Coordinates of C-alpha atoms in Angstrom, one line a residue:
Chain Q
M1 CA 6.8 70.3 -40.8
C2 CA 4.1 69.0 -38.3
G3 CA 4.3 68.2 -34.7
I4 CA 3.6 64.9 -33.0
V5 CA 3.0 64.2 -29.3
G6 CA 2.0 61.0 -27.4
L7 CA 1.6 60.3 -23.7
F8 CA 1.1 57.0 -22.1
A9 CA 0.2 57.0 -18.4
K10 CA 1.9 54.6 -16.0
S11 CA 0.4 56.1 -12.9
S12 CA -3.2 57.0 -11.8
E13 CA -2.1 60.7 -11.3
I14 CA -1.2 61.0 -15.0
E15 CA -4.3 59.1 -16.1
E16 CA -6.4 61.6 -14.2
S17 CA -4.7 64.6 -15.8
L18 CA -4.0 63.1 -19.2
G19 CA -5.8 65.7 -21.2
R20 CA -4.2 68.6 -19.4
H21 CA -0.7 67.3 -20.1
L22 CA -1.5 66.4 -23.7
G23 CA -2.9 69.9 -24.3
A24 CA 0.3 71.4 -22.9
M25 CA 2.4 69.2 -25.2
L26 CA 0.2 70.1 -28.2
E27 CA 0.6 73.8 -27.5
Q28 CA 4.4 73.4 -27.5
M29 CA 4.2 72.0 -31.0
S30 CA 2.1 74.9 -32.3
D31 CA 5.0 76.4 -34.3
R32 CA 5.5 73.2 -36.1
G33 CA 1.8 72.9 -37.1
P34 CA -0.4 76.0 -36.9
D35 CA -2.9 74.8 -39.6
S36 CA -4.8 72.3 -37.6
A37 CA -4.7 70.0 -34.6
G38 CA -6.1 66.8 -33.4
V39 CA -6.0 64.2 -30.7
A40 CA -6.9 60.6 -30.1
V41 CA -7.8 59.8 -26.5
Y42 CA -8.2 56.3 -25.1
R43 CA -10.5 56.3 -22.1
D44 CA -13.7 54.9 -20.6
P45 CA -14.1 51.6 -22.5
A46 CA -17.6 51.0 -23.7
P47 CA -19.3 48.1 -21.9
S48 CA -19.0 44.7 -23.5
G49 CA -21.4 44.3 -26.4
S50 CA -21.5 48.1 -27.0
S51 CA -19.1 50.4 -28.7
K52 CA -18.0 54.0 -29.1
L53 CA -18.3 56.2 -32.2
T54 CA -16.8 59.7 -32.6
L55 CA -18.6 61.6 -35.3
F56 CA -17.9 65.0 -36.9
S57 CA -20.5 67.3 -38.5
A58 CA -19.6 70.4 -40.5
D59 CA -23.1 71.7 -39.6
P60 CA -23.0 73.9 -36.5
L61 CA -26.7 73.2 -36.0
Q62 CA -26.3 69.4 -36.2
D63 CA -29.0 67.8 -34.0
W64 CA -27.1 65.1 -32.2
D65 CA -30.0 64.2 -29.9
A66 CA -32.1 63.3 -32.9
L67 CA -29.2 61.1 -34.1
A68 CA -29.0 59.4 -30.7
S69 CA -32.7 58.5 -31.0
E70 CA -32.1 57.1 -34.5
L71 CA -29.2 55.0 -33.2
G72 CA -31.5 53.8 -30.3
Q73 CA -34.1 52.8 -32.8
A74 CA -31.6 51.0 -34.9
F75 CA -29.7 49.1 -32.2
G76 CA -32.0 49.4 -29.1
G77 CA -31.3 51.0 -25.8
S78 CA -30.7 54.7 -25.4
P79 CA -27.2 55.6 -26.7
A80 CA -25.1 57.8 -24.4
L81 CA -24.1 61.1 -26.1
E82 CA -21.4 63.5 -25.3
T83 CA -20.8 66.5 -27.6
R84 CA -17.6 68.5 -27.8
S85 CA -17.5 71.4 -30.3
S86 CA -18.1 69.9 -33.8
H87 CA -17.7 66.4 -32.6
A88 CA -20.0 63.9 -30.7
V89 CA -19.2 60.6 -29.0
F90 CA -21.9 58.0 -28.9
V91 CA -22.0 54.7 -26.9
V92 CA -24.1 52.4 -29.0
D93 CA -25.5 48.9 -28.1
A94 CA -23.8 47.3 -31.2
E95 CA -20.5 46.1 -32.4
A96 CA -18.3 49.0 -33.5
D97 CA -18.1 48.0 -37.2
E98 CA -21.9 47.5 -37.3
A99 CA -22.5 50.9 -35.8
E100 CA -20.0 52.6 -38.1
A101 CA -21.5 51.0 -41.2
W102 CA -24.9 52.2 -40.2
V103 CA -23.8 55.8 -39.8
R104 CA -22.0 55.7 -43.1
Q105 CA -25.1 54.4 -44.8
A106 CA -27.8 56.4 -43.0
H107 CA -25.8 59.7 -42.6
P108 CA -23.3 60.1 -45.4
E109 CA -23.0 63.8 -44.4
L110 CA -21.3 62.9 -41.2
R111 CA -17.7 61.7 -40.8
V112 CA -16.9 58.8 -38.6
M113 CA -13.7 60.0 -36.9
S114 CA -13.2 56.8 -34.9
A115 CA -14.9 53.6 -33.9
G116 CA -14.0 51.1 -31.2
Q117 CA -14.3 50.3 -27.5
T118 CA -12.1 53.1 -26.1
I119 CA -10.8 55.4 -28.8
E120 CA -12.1 59.0 -29.3
I121 CA -10.7 61.2 -32.1
Y122 CA -11.1 64.9 -32.3
K123 CA -9.6 67.2 -34.9
E124 CA -10.2 70.6 -36.4
T125 CA -8.5 73.3 -38.4
G126 CA -7.1 76.3 -36.6
R127 CA -4.3 77.0 -34.1
P128 CA -3.5 74.2 -31.7
E129 CA -3.9 76.4 -28.6
E130 CA -7.4 77.3 -29.8
F131 CA -8.1 73.6 -30.4
V132 CA -7.0 72.8 -26.8
R133 CA -9.6 75.3 -25.4
R134 CA -12.4 74.6 -27.9
F135 CA -12.3 70.8 -27.2
A136 CA -11.7 71.3 -23.5
L137 CA -8.7 69.0 -23.4
D138 CA -8.2 69.7 -19.7
D139 CA -11.3 67.6 -19.0
F140 CA -9.9 64.4 -20.4
H141 CA -8.7 61.5 -18.3
G142 CA -7.5 58.4 -20.0
T143 CA -4.8 55.7 -20.2
H144 CA -3.0 57.1 -23.2
A145 CA -3.4 59.7 -26.0
L146 CA -1.7 61.1 -29.0
G147 CA -1.9 64.3 -30.8
H148 CA -0.8 66.2 -33.9
T149 CA -0.3 69.7 -35.1
R150 CA -0.4 70.1 -38.9
M151 CA 1.5 72.2 -41.3
A152 CA 0.0 71.0 -44.6
T153 CA 2.2 70.3 -47.6
E154 CA 0.5 67.6 -49.6
S155 CA -3.2 68.4 -49.5
R156 CA -5.8 71.0 -48.3
V157 CA -6.3 72.3 -44.8
T158 CA -9.6 70.7 -43.8
T159 CA -11.0 68.9 -40.8
E160 CA -10.9 65.6 -42.7
G161 CA -7.2 66.2 -43.7
S162 CA -6.2 66.8 -40.1
H163 CA -4.7 64.0 -38.0
P164 CA -5.1 61.5 -36.3
F165 CA -6.5 59.2 -39.0
S166 CA -8.4 56.1 -38.0
T167 CA -6.8 53.0 -39.2
G168 CA -9.5 50.6 -37.9
L169 CA -11.2 49.8 -34.7
D170 CA -9.4 51.5 -31.8
L171 CA -6.5 52.3 -34.1
C172 CA -5.2 55.6 -35.3
L173 CA -2.2 57.2 -37.0
V174 CA -0.4 60.5 -36.8
H175 CA 2.3 61.4 -39.2
N176 CA 5.1 64.0 -39.6
G177 CA 6.5 64.0 -43.1
S178 CA 5.3 63.5 -46.7
L179 CA 4.8 60.4 -48.8
S180 CA 5.6 60.5 -52.5
N181 CA 3.9 57.3 -53.7
H182 CA 0.5 57.9 -52.1
N183 CA -1.4 58.2 -55.4
R184 CA -0.4 54.9 -56.8
L185 CA -0.7 53.2 -53.4
R186 CA -4.2 54.7 -52.9
E187 CA -5.4 53.1 -56.2
K188 CA -3.9 49.8 -55.2
L189 CA -5.6 49.9 -51.8
R190 CA -8.9 51.0 -53.4
R191 CA -8.8 47.8 -55.4
E192 CA -8.4 45.9 -52.1
G193 CA -11.6 47.6 -50.9
V194 CA -10.1 50.2 -48.7
E195 CA -12.1 53.5 -48.7
F196 CA -10.6 56.9 -48.7
Q197 CA -12.3 60.2 -47.9
T198 CA -9.5 62.7 -48.9
E199 CA -6.5 63.2 -51.2
N200 CA -4.3 63.2 -48.2
D201 CA -1.0 61.2 -48.1
T202 CA -1.3 60.2 -44.5
E203 CA -4.8 58.8 -45.0
V204 CA -3.1 56.4 -47.5
A205 CA -0.6 55.3 -44.8
A206 CA -3.5 54.8 -42.5
G207 CA -5.4 52.8 -45.1
Y208 CA -2.2 50.7 -45.8
L209 CA -2.0 49.9 -42.1
A210 CA -5.7 49.1 -41.9
W211 CA -5.4 46.8 -44.9
R212 CA -2.3 44.9 -43.6
L213 CA -4.0 44.5 -40.2
R214 CA -7.2 43.2 -41.9
E215 CA -5.1 40.7 -43.8
G216 CA -3.8 39.3 -40.5
A217 CA -0.5 41.2 -39.9
S218 CA 0.4 42.1 -36.4
L219 CA 0.8 45.8 -35.7
E220 CA 4.6 45.4 -35.8
Q221 CA 4.5 43.5 -39.1
A222 CA 2.3 46.1 -40.6
L223 CA 4.6 48.9 -39.5
V224 CA 7.7 47.0 -40.8
G225 CA 5.8 46.7 -44.1
C226 CA 5.8 50.5 -44.3
L227 CA 9.6 50.4 -44.7
D228 CA 9.2 48.5 -48.0
D229 CA 5.9 49.9 -49.3
L230 CA 5.9 53.6 -48.4
D231 CA 8.2 56.0 -50.3
G232 CA 8.8 59.3 -48.5
F233 CA 9.6 60.8 -45.2
Y234 CA 7.8 59.9 -42.0
T235 CA 7.8 59.7 -38.3
F236 CA 4.7 57.7 -37.4
L237 CA 2.9 57.4 -34.1
V238 CA 0.3 54.7 -34.0
G239 CA -2.3 54.5 -31.2
T240 CA -3.8 51.1 -30.2
V241 CA -6.2 50.1 -27.5
D242 CA -3.3 49.1 -25.3
G243 CA -0.7 51.7 -26.1
F244 CA 1.3 53.2 -28.9
A245 CA 4.1 52.5 -31.4
V246 CA 6.6 54.8 -33.1
L247 CA 8.4 54.3 -36.4
R248 CA 10.7 56.6 -38.4
D249 CA 11.7 56.0 -42.0
P250 CA 15.2 54.7 -42.6
I251 CA 16.5 58.2 -43.7
A252 CA 15.0 59.7 -40.6
C253 CA 14.9 63.4 -41.6
K254 CA 11.8 63.9 -39.4
P255 CA 12.5 64.3 -35.7
A256 CA 11.4 62.3 -32.8
V257 CA 12.2 62.1 -29.1
L258 CA 11.1 59.5 -26.6
A259 CA 11.2 59.8 -22.9
E260 CA 10.2 57.7 -19.9
T261 CA 9.8 58.1 -16.2
D262 CA 8.1 55.9 -13.6
D263 CA 4.9 57.8 -14.3
W264 CA 4.7 58.1 -18.0
V265 CA 6.2 57.3 -21.5
A266 CA 6.1 60.3 -23.9
M267 CA 6.9 60.9 -27.5
G268 CA 7.4 64.3 -29.1
S269 CA 8.7 65.7 -32.3
E270 CA 10.9 67.8 -30.1
W271 CA 12.0 68.0 -26.5
R272 CA 10.0 71.2 -26.0
A273 CA 6.8 69.1 -26.1
I274 CA 8.0 66.7 -23.4
S275 CA 9.6 69.4 -21.2
V276 CA 6.2 70.4 -19.9
L277 CA 5.5 67.1 -18.3
P278 CA 6.0 66.6 -14.5
G279 CA 9.5 65.2 -13.8
A280 CA 10.7 65.7 -17.4
S281 CA 14.1 67.0 -16.3
E282 CA 14.8 63.6 -14.7
A283 CA 13.3 61.5 -17.5
R284 CA 15.4 59.1 -19.5
A285 CA 15.3 60.6 -23.0
W286 CA 16.5 59.2 -26.3
E287 CA 16.0 59.4 -30.0
P288 CA 14.4 56.5 -31.7
A289 CA 16.7 54.8 -34.3
P290 CA 15.5 54.9 -37.9
G291 CA 13.6 52.0 -39.2
V292 CA 13.0 50.4 -35.8
V293 CA 9.5 49.9 -34.3
Y294 CA 9.2 51.0 -30.7
A295 CA 6.0 50.0 -28.9
W296 CA 4.5 50.3 -25.5
E297 CA 1.5 48.2 -24.4
R298 CA -0.4 48.4 -21.2
Q299 CA 0.1 44.8 -20.1
K300 CA 3.9 44.9 -20.8
V301 CA 4.7 48.1 -18.9
Chain V
M1 CA 18.2 86.9 -8.7
A2 CA 20.5 87.3 -11.8
T3 CA 22.4 90.2 -10.3
E4 CA 22.8 88.5 -7.0
A5 CA 24.1 85.4 -8.8
R6 CA 26.6 87.5 -10.7
E7 CA 27.8 89.2 -7.6
A8 CA 28.2 86.0 -5.7
T9 CA 29.9 83.9 -8.3
G10 CA 30.9 86.2 -11.2
V11 CA 28.5 84.3 -13.4
E12 CA 25.6 86.0 -15.1
V13 CA 22.5 83.7 -14.7
V14 CA 19.6 83.9 -17.2
D15 CA 16.5 81.9 -16.6
L16 CA 14.7 81.1 -19.8
A17 CA 11.6 80.3 -17.9
V18 CA 11.2 84.0 -17.4
T19 CA 13.5 85.7 -19.9
P20 CA 12.5 85.6 -23.6
L21 CA 15.0 83.8 -25.8
R22 CA 15.5 86.8 -28.0
D23 CA 16.4 89.0 -25.0
L24 CA 19.0 86.4 -23.9
N25 CA 20.6 86.2 -27.4
Q26 CA 20.5 90.0 -27.8
R27 CA 22.3 90.4 -24.4
L28 CA 24.9 87.8 -25.4
H29 CA 25.5 89.6 -28.7
D30 CA 25.6 93.0 -27.0
A31 CA 28.1 91.7 -24.5
A32 CA 30.4 90.7 -27.5
R33 CA 30.2 94.2 -28.9
E34 CA 30.2 96.3 -25.7
G35 CA 31.9 94.1 -23.2
G36 CA 30.0 92.4 -20.4
P37 CA 30.0 89.3 -18.2
A38 CA 32.6 86.7 -19.3
H39 CA 30.7 83.8 -18.0
W40 CA 27.0 83.1 -18.4
R41 CA 24.8 80.3 -17.1
I42 CA 21.5 79.6 -18.8
V43 CA 18.9 77.7 -16.9
N44 CA 15.5 76.1 -18.0
P45 CA 16.2 76.0 -21.7
N46 CA 13.4 73.4 -22.0
G47 CA 14.3 72.6 -25.6
A48 CA 14.2 76.1 -26.9
H49 CA 15.7 76.7 -30.3
A50 CA 18.7 78.8 -31.2
V51 CA 20.0 79.1 -27.6
A52 CA 23.3 81.1 -27.6
A53 CA 23.3 81.2 -31.4
G54 CA 25.5 83.7 -33.3
L55 CA 28.0 84.4 -30.5
D56 CA 31.1 86.3 -31.4
A57 CA 33.2 86.9 -28.3
Q58 CA 35.5 85.0 -26.0
I59 CA 32.9 84.3 -23.4
E60 CA 31.8 81.1 -21.7
V61 CA 28.2 79.9 -21.7
D62 CA 26.9 77.0 -19.6
V63 CA 23.4 75.7 -20.4
D64 CA 21.8 73.6 -17.8
G65 CA 19.2 71.3 -19.5
H66 CA 18.2 70.1 -22.9
V67 CA 18.3 72.5 -25.9
G68 CA 16.4 72.6 -29.2
Y69 CA 17.5 73.2 -32.8
Y70 CA 20.6 75.1 -33.8
C71 CA 22.1 75.6 -30.3
A72 CA 25.4 77.7 -30.6
G73 CA 24.9 77.9 -34.4
M74 CA 27.5 80.1 -36.2
N75 CA 29.6 80.2 -33.0
K76 CA 32.7 82.3 -33.1
L77 CA 35.3 82.4 -30.3
A78 CA 32.9 81.5 -27.5
T79 CA 32.8 78.3 -25.5
V80 CA 29.3 76.9 -25.1
R81 CA 28.7 73.9 -22.8
V82 CA 25.4 72.1 -22.8
H83 CA 24.7 70.0 -19.7
G84 CA 21.9 68.0 -21.4
N85 CA 20.9 66.8 -24.8
A86 CA 21.0 69.0 -28.0
S87 CA 18.5 68.8 -30.8
T88 CA 19.0 69.1 -34.6
G89 CA 21.8 71.3 -36.0
L90 CA 24.0 71.7 -32.9
A91 CA 26.8 74.3 -33.7
E92 CA 25.7 74.5 -37.3
N93 CA 28.2 76.4 -39.3
I94 CA 30.5 76.9 -36.3
M95 CA 33.4 79.2 -37.3
S96 CA 35.7 78.9 -34.2
G97 CA 35.5 78.4 -30.4
R98 CA 34.2 75.3 -28.7
V99 CA 30.8 73.7 -28.3
L100 CA 30.6 70.8 -25.8
V101 CA 27.6 68.7 -25.1
H102 CA 27.5 66.6 -22.0
G103 CA 24.6 64.5 -23.3
N104 CA 23.5 63.3 -26.8
A105 CA 23.1 65.4 -29.9
S106 CA 20.5 64.9 -32.6
Q107 CA 21.0 64.9 -36.3
S108 CA 23.3 67.2 -38.2
A109 CA 25.6 68.1 -35.3
G110 CA 28.4 70.4 -36.5
A111 CA 26.9 70.6 -40.0
T112 CA 28.8 72.8 -42.4
G113 CA 31.2 73.9 -39.6
R114 CA 34.2 75.8 -40.8
G115 CA 36.4 75.8 -37.7
G116 CA 36.5 75.3 -34.0
L117 CA 35.7 72.2 -32.0
V118 CA 32.5 70.4 -31.3
V119 CA 32.5 67.6 -28.7
V120 CA 29.6 65.4 -27.9
Y121 CA 30.2 63.2 -24.8
G122 CA 27.2 61.0 -25.5
D123 CA 26.0 59.9 -29.0
A124 CA 25.4 62.0 -32.1
S125 CA 22.7 60.7 -34.4
A126 CA 22.4 60.9 -38.2
R127 CA 24.3 63.2 -40.5
C128 CA 26.9 64.3 -37.9
G129 CA 29.4 66.6 -39.6
I130 CA 27.4 66.7 -42.8
S131 CA 29.2 69.0 -45.3
M132 CA 31.8 69.9 -42.7
K133 CA 34.3 72.5 -44.0
G134 CA 37.1 72.6 -41.4
V135 CA 35.5 72.0 -38.0
D136 CA 36.8 69.2 -35.7
I137 CA 34.1 67.0 -34.2
V138 CA 34.8 64.5 -31.5
V139 CA 32.0 62.1 -30.4
R140 CA 32.6 60.0 -27.3
G141 CA 29.8 57.6 -28.2
N142 CA 28.3 56.6 -31.6
V143 CA 27.3 58.5 -34.7
G144 CA 24.3 57.7 -36.9
H145 CA 24.0 57.1 -40.6
L146 CA 25.3 59.3 -43.3
S147 CA 27.8 61.0 -40.9
A148 CA 30.4 63.2 -42.7
F149 CA 28.2 63.2 -45.8
M150 CA 30.0 65.4 -48.4
A151 CA 32.5 66.4 -45.7
Q152 CA 35.1 68.7 -47.3
T153 CA 37.8 69.4 -44.7
G154 CA 38.3 69.0 -40.9
R155 CA 38.3 65.9 -38.7
L156 CA 35.5 63.7 -37.4
L157 CA 36.6 61.4 -34.5
V158 CA 34.2 58.8 -33.3
C159 CA 35.1 56.8 -30.2
G160 CA 32.2 54.4 -30.6
H161 CA 30.5 53.1 -33.7
A162 CA 29.4 54.8 -37.0
G163 CA 26.1 54.0 -38.7
D164 CA 25.6 53.2 -42.4
A165 CA 27.0 55.2 -45.3
L166 CA 29.8 56.9 -43.4
G167 CA 31.5 59.6 -45.4
D168 CA 29.3 59.3 -48.4
S169 CA 30.6 61.5 -51.3
I170 CA 33.4 62.7 -49.0
Y171 CA 36.0 65.2 -50.2
E172 CA 39.1 65.8 -48.0
A173 CA 37.9 65.5 -44.4
R174 CA 39.6 62.9 -42.3
L175 CA 37.5 60.4 -40.4
Y176 CA 38.6 58.3 -37.4
V177 CA 36.4 55.6 -35.9
R178 CA 37.3 53.3 -33.0
G179 CA 34.4 50.9 -33.3
E180 CA 32.4 49.3 -36.1
V181 CA 31.4 51.1 -39.2
G182 CA 27.9 50.0 -40.4
S183 CA 28.9 50.6 -44.0
L184 CA 31.0 53.1 -46.0
G185 CA 29.3 55.6 -48.3
A186 CA 30.1 56.1 -52.0
D187 CA 33.8 56.9 -52.5
C188 CA 34.7 56.5 -48.8
V189 CA 37.5 54.0 -48.1
E190 CA 39.6 52.9 -45.2
K191 CA 43.0 54.3 -45.3
E192 CA 46.4 53.5 -43.7
F193 CA 46.6 54.6 -40.1
R194 CA 50.1 55.9 -39.8
E195 CA 52.0 57.4 -36.9
E196 CA 51.1 61.0 -37.8
H197 CA 47.4 60.0 -37.6
V198 CA 47.9 58.5 -34.2
D199 CA 49.4 61.8 -33.1
E200 CA 46.4 63.6 -34.7
V201 CA 43.9 61.4 -32.8
R202 CA 45.9 61.9 -29.6
T203 CA 45.7 65.7 -30.0
L204 CA 42.0 65.6 -30.7
L205 CA 41.3 63.4 -27.7
A206 CA 43.3 65.7 -25.5
D207 CA 41.5 68.8 -26.9
A208 CA 38.2 67.1 -26.1
G209 CA 39.4 66.1 -22.6
I210 CA 38.9 62.4 -23.2
D211 CA 41.6 60.4 -21.5
D212 CA 40.2 56.9 -21.3
V213 CA 40.5 56.0 -25.0
H214 CA 43.7 54.9 -26.7
P215 CA 44.6 56.8 -29.9
E216 CA 46.1 53.6 -31.4
D217 CA 42.6 51.9 -31.3
F218 CA 41.2 54.0 -34.2
R219 CA 41.0 53.3 -37.9
R220 CA 41.1 56.0 -40.6
Y221 CA 38.7 56.6 -43.4
G222 CA 38.7 59.1 -46.2
S223 CA 38.0 59.8 -49.9
A224 CA 39.0 57.4 -52.6
R225 CA 38.8 60.5 -54.9
K226 CA 37.0 58.5 -57.6
L227 CA 34.0 60.8 -57.7
Y228 CA 36.0 64.0 -58.3
N229 CA 35.7 63.8 -62.0
F230 CA 32.9 62.2 -63.9
S231 CA 33.5 58.7 -64.9
I232 CA 30.9 56.6 -66.7
D233 CA 32.0 53.6 -64.5
N234 CA 30.7 55.5 -61.4
A235 CA 27.4 56.5 -62.9
S236 CA 25.5 54.5 -60.3
A237 CA 27.2 56.4 -57.5
Y238 CA 26.2 59.8 -58.6

């Protein structure tokens, strides 16, 4: 199993309370994924010329302030720091890929959860309702967000194996399902220079999307490529700087519901997740057809 | 509130926003054994799973809102009407009675059903009537891919279109589709639509309360019976 949720704000009221609504959706999907939970939130774009990194440390005594000083020395300025449980978000005076490369090099013990202008990814093992409290999801405002509750089938229950997975700058992926050709595809992508941190199948799908995008494909082209190149079951929800996109495999065993009102667009594995949103009972709701990419982008809504 | 509602209208109202689902289903099951209200109205289902599952009495249940997985599963005798959408496995293994959805149904509606009638007034998605064993299923809109997969007996009537691989590996169920069929599954073929089939469609439409569709407009599909016994020529279809 696994549960997926996504929420795209079309009104300032929903933007202001995005985290509260996302948390409520996530808790509804607790039964589908009690092993771990995670969210990607798009908010507070970093000023031009700077970028945002979300980092995870397994060390509860991690000295994030010291890292902020180091980042300041490396890139100048005084990087803004916000800690949230085992994660910290830095705004660094550097391009996102530069800053990410520096952290990977200088601090291999840390995990870069996300990098970009607006994205922040948080994920942890444990019950989703506990995650919602521990990461104070109620605090978040933002333009859109997606989340995942995991019931692991293909690999170990770890923070790194939790979703969302970063697929490049300001991009992420959550997945309900299981892929059967991930080992072979991982080897192929490694030869293309894509790095992997786990044995997780979803990370391979994320790496595949990152590779296709790097090679010049549009998001839609990269997703359509999944239909040919990925073998297995999946409902994917992909977060981008402007919105999100949904794709189900052609067999479509894994569930998905989409719903829209004047105030929001929402995606959930089940209606339960969407039912907690304001005005849900009046929402237009439908099931995405298999093998079809559905996308919402800020400028088009 | 519930008691007042019953006294005023004769309908027992249960609010799933305050009543645990197990309590509701237990009360419905007790009512079957011990007698009780003949008409129930369930409000605020909010996508809960297994709403009104396992009923075994001639009662009527109206559900106001969207339901989750396996609504009215294993239904016997009862009439369950959903005024909203239904998720996966609507009326799974229905034995008798009627399950009516005034909205859309997700995948595997009426799966393995052995009797009774399932009506979806909107669309039903993939695998509608998978492994059906005697149930009648009427869909006012479209059905998704792999509908009536391995269907054994019963009738599936689709007033709209059917997706790919309709009736894949079908046994003796009869399929009627008014619109386009994306593709036929292995061993499913179009068959002659004779007068007795028009009558059968007319009866099914009447049972479902659909009066704006002409029974003559359908086409009939069923088993070519080529996969019943192993034949090396069919190896690719197994």
